[in-house]
Amino acid sequence: MTDTDPFSEIERAFDVLTDQFGANLGAVPTDLVETGDEFVVRMDLPGFDTDDIDVTLAEDRKLSVTAERDESAESVDGQYLTRERRRQSLSRTVRLPGPVEDDAAASYDDGVLTVHLPKIVEDEDDEGTDIPVN
């Protein structure tokens, strides 16, 4: 029995559409790399400050990133002739292929967020637990 998440299925469908038709659909460009002992997620978040970014891990397998900023350009000399304000907000959730430890680390440099998520190492010699039958 497989555990299917409808939201990850929707995200996968959007990824397929993007690959086939070149549509951006407002997605945050994201790379997921599996190394020997960790997953590494990289996301392009240009123009944000470190304080604008929130990273959370839920259920050992769902990495959620939200970023929000207020941008304003204003004239400081005299009366305002033009004053423009813009609010930018984005979010992306990545379902990891396996469970990870809680001691993840994130860094943000030159508009790229990098999150290192150590995998939960299962003992390969562990053949399970014997359950006595009465």
mmCIF file of C-alpha atoms in Angstrom:
data_model
loop_
_atom_site.group_PDB
_atom_site.id
_atom_site.type_symbol
_atom_site.label_atom_id
_atom_site.label_comp_id
_atom_site.label_asym_id
_atom_site.label_seq_id
_atom_site.Cartn_x
_atom_site.Cartn_y
_atom_site.Cartn_z
ATOM 1 C CA MET A 1 0.000 0.000 0.000
ATOM 2 C CA THR A 2 1.483 3.326 -1.016
ATOM 3 C CA ASP A 3 0.971 6.556 0.841
ATOM 4 C CA THR A 4 -0.051 9.133 -1.771
ATOM 5 C CA ASP A 5 -0.215 12.807 -1.026
ATOM 6 C CA PRO A 6 -2.645 14.641 -3.333
ATOM 7 C CA PHE A 7 -0.643 17.871 -3.086
ATOM 8 C CA SER A 8 2.582 16.194 -4.175
ATOM 9 C CA GLU A 9 0.649 14.636 -7.080
ATOM 10 C CA ILE A 10 -0.554 18.102 -8.099
ATOM 11 C CA GLU A 11 2.988 19.471 -7.831
ATOM 12 C CA ARG A 12 4.277 16.563 -9.933
ATOM 13 C CA ALA A 13 1.595 17.296 -12.560
ATOM 14 C CA PHE A 14 2.681 20.949 -12.680
ATOM 15 C CA ASP A 15 6.305 19.816 -13.106
ATOM 16 C CA VAL A 16 5.281 17.589 -16.029
ATOM 17 C CA LEU A 17 3.381 20.481 -17.649
ATOM 18 C CA THR A 18 6.360 22.767 -17.150
ATOM 19 C CA ASP A 19 8.735 20.257 -18.742
ATOM 20 C CA GLN A 20 6.449 19.556 -21.704
ATOM 21 C CA PHE A 21 5.172 23.044 -22.479
ATOM 22 C CA GLY A 22 7.830 25.324 -21.026
ATOM 23 C CA ALA A 23 5.311 27.040 -18.764
ATOM 24 C CA ASN A 24 6.730 28.668 -15.657
ATOM 25 C CA LEU A 25 3.487 28.648 -13.643
ATOM 26 C CA GLY A 26 5.138 30.852 -11.013
ATOM 27 C CA ALA A 27 7.177 27.999 -9.587
ATOM 28 C CA VAL A 28 10.292 28.616 -7.539
ATOM 29 C CA PRO A 29 13.238 27.040 -9.391
ATOM 30 C CA THR A 30 14.312 24.158 -7.156
ATOM 31 C CA ASP A 31 16.961 21.431 -7.266
ATOM 32 C CA LEU A 32 16.851 18.332 -5.062
ATOM 33 C CA VAL A 33 20.095 16.371 -4.859
ATOM 34 C CA GLU A 34 20.671 13.128 -2.979
ATOM 35 C CA THR A 35 24.187 12.523 -1.719
ATOM 36 C CA GLY A 36 25.324 9.504 0.257
ATOM 37 C CA ASP A 37 24.145 10.752 3.630
ATOM 38 C CA GLU A 38 21.892 13.756 2.984
ATOM 39 C CA PHE A 39 19.443 15.502 0.695
ATOM 40 C CA VAL A 40 20.380 18.981 -0.506
ATOM 41 C CA VAL A 41 17.670 21.378 -1.677
ATOM 42 C CA ARG A 42 18.596 24.535 -3.588
ATOM 43 C CA MET A 43 16.038 27.231 -4.421
ATOM 44 C CA ASP A 44 16.438 30.469 -6.340
ATOM 45 C CA LEU A 45 15.094 33.326 -4.203
ATOM 46 C CA PRO A 46 16.695 36.451 -5.706
ATOM 47 C CA GLY A 47 16.108 39.799 -4.045
ATOM 48 C CA PHE A 48 15.135 38.501 -0.625
ATOM 49 C CA ASP A 49 16.963 39.066 2.649
ATOM 50 C CA THR A 50 17.719 36.254 5.080
ATOM 51 C CA ASP A 51 15.080 37.632 7.465
ATOM 52 C CA ASP A 52 12.432 37.362 4.711
ATOM 53 C CA ILE A 53 12.791 33.568 4.386
ATOM 54 C CA ASP A 54 11.130 30.898 6.547
ATOM 55 C CA VAL A 55 12.112 27.238 6.226
ATOM 56 C CA THR A 56 10.167 24.477 7.995
ATOM 57 C CA LEU A 57 10.324 20.706 8.004
ATOM 58 C CA ALA A 58 7.126 18.775 8.697
ATOM 59 C CA GLU A 59 6.571 15.058 9.110
ATOM 60 C CA ASP A 60 10.272 14.302 8.421
ATOM 61 C CA ARG A 61 9.649 14.578 4.681
ATOM 62 C CA LYS A 62 8.052 17.904 3.722
ATOM 63 C CA LEU A 63 10.319 20.899 3.375
ATOM 64 C CA SER A 64 8.372 24.161 3.080
ATOM 65 C CA VAL A 65 9.937 27.466 2.156
ATOM 66 C CA THR A 66 8.123 30.795 2.213
ATOM 67 C CA ALA A 67 9.602 34.172 1.381
ATOM 68 C CA GLU A 68 7.916 37.536 1.710
ATOM 69 C CA ARG A 69 9.147 41.097 1.233
ATOM 70 C CA ASP A 70 7.901 44.626 0.860
ATOM 71 C CA GLU A 71 9.619 46.677 -1.774
ATOM 72 C CA SER A 72 9.265 50.414 -2.007
ATOM 73 C CA ALA A 73 10.796 53.074 -4.173
ATOM 74 C CA GLU A 74 10.156 56.579 -3.006
ATOM 75 C CA SER A 75 11.341 60.087 -3.594
ATOM 76 C CA VAL A 76 12.730 61.808 -0.522
ATOM 77 C CA ASP A 77 13.125 65.278 -2.050
ATOM 78 C CA GLY A 78 9.948 67.380 -1.976
ATOM 79 C CA GLN A 79 6.454 66.100 -2.587
ATOM 80 C CA TYR A 80 5.755 62.650 -3.902
ATOM 81 C CA LEU A 81 5.029 62.687 -7.595
ATOM 82 C CA THR A 82 5.285 58.937 -7.845
ATOM 83 C CA ARG A 83 5.368 56.414 -5.062
ATOM 84 C CA GLU A 84 5.318 52.731 -5.880
ATOM 85 C CA ARG A 85 5.065 49.868 -3.457
ATOM 86 C CA ARG A 86 5.077 46.218 -4.216
ATOM 87 C CA ARG A 87 4.733 43.160 -2.030
ATOM 88 C CA GLN A 88 6.249 39.894 -3.176
ATOM 89 C CA SER A 89 5.412 36.551 -1.638
ATOM 90 C CA LEU A 90 6.218 33.021 -2.729
ATOM 91 C CA SER A 91 6.208 29.532 -1.322
ATOM 92 C CA ARG A 92 7.241 26.049 -2.315
ATOM 93 C CA THR A 93 6.928 22.680 -0.626
ATOM 94 C CA VAL A 94 9.227 19.827 -1.570
ATOM 95 C CA ARG A 95 8.415 16.262 -0.581
ATOM 96 C CA LEU A 96 11.668 14.495 0.201
ATOM 97 C CA PRO A 97 12.152 10.917 -1.033
ATOM 98 C CA GLY A 98 13.012 9.685 2.463
ATOM 99 C CA PRO A 99 12.860 10.681 6.127
ATOM 100 C CA VAL A 100 15.458 13.126 7.468
ATOM 101 C CA GLU A 101 16.909 14.110 10.835
ATOM 102 C CA ASP A 102 15.800 17.257 12.653
ATOM 103 C CA ASP A 103 19.282 18.827 12.569
ATOM 104 C CA ALA A 104 19.003 20.380 9.111
ATOM 105 C CA ALA A 105 21.052 23.447 8.196
ATOM 106 C CA ALA A 106 20.168 26.248 5.772
ATOM 107 C CA SER A 107 22.243 29.002 4.192
ATOM 108 C CA TYR A 108 21.389 31.858 1.830
ATOM 109 C CA ASP A 109 23.986 33.297 -0.509
ATOM 110 C CA ASP A 110 23.687 35.352 -3.730
ATOM 111 C CA GLY A 111 19.935 34.712 -4.008
ATOM 112 C CA VAL A 112 20.178 30.935 -3.578
ATOM 113 C CA LEU A 113 18.812 29.131 -0.526
ATOM 114 C CA THR A 114 20.619 25.852 0.235
ATOM 115 C CA VAL A 115 19.215 23.410 2.782
ATOM 116 C CA HIS A 116 21.199 20.357 3.943
ATOM 117 C CA LEU A 117 18.987 17.601 5.368
ATOM 118 C CA PRO A 118 20.787 14.569 6.865
ATOM 119 C CA LYS A 119 19.029 11.299 6.086
ATOM 120 C CA ILE A 120 17.821 9.031 8.851
ATOM 121 C CA VAL A 121 20.196 6.119 8.714
ATOM 122 C CA GLU A 122 18.516 2.790 9.188
ATOM 123 C CA ASP A 123 20.546 -0.151 10.401
ATOM 124 C CA GLU A 124 20.902 -2.450 7.386
ATOM 125 C CA ASP A 125 21.546 -5.445 9.663
ATOM 126 C CA ASP A 126 18.294 -4.878 11.501
ATOM 127 C CA GLU A 127 15.889 -7.560 10.348
ATOM 128 C CA GLY A 128 13.032 -6.256 12.453
ATOM 129 C CA THR A 129 11.713 -7.159 15.880
ATOM 130 C CA ASP A 130 10.568 -10.629 16.890
ATOM 131 C CA ILE A 131 7.019 -10.659 18.155
ATOM 132 C CA PRO A 132 6.142 -13.670 20.281
ATOM 133 C CA VAL A 133 2.933 -15.503 19.464
ATOM 134 C CA ASN A 134 0.896 -16.738 22.459
#
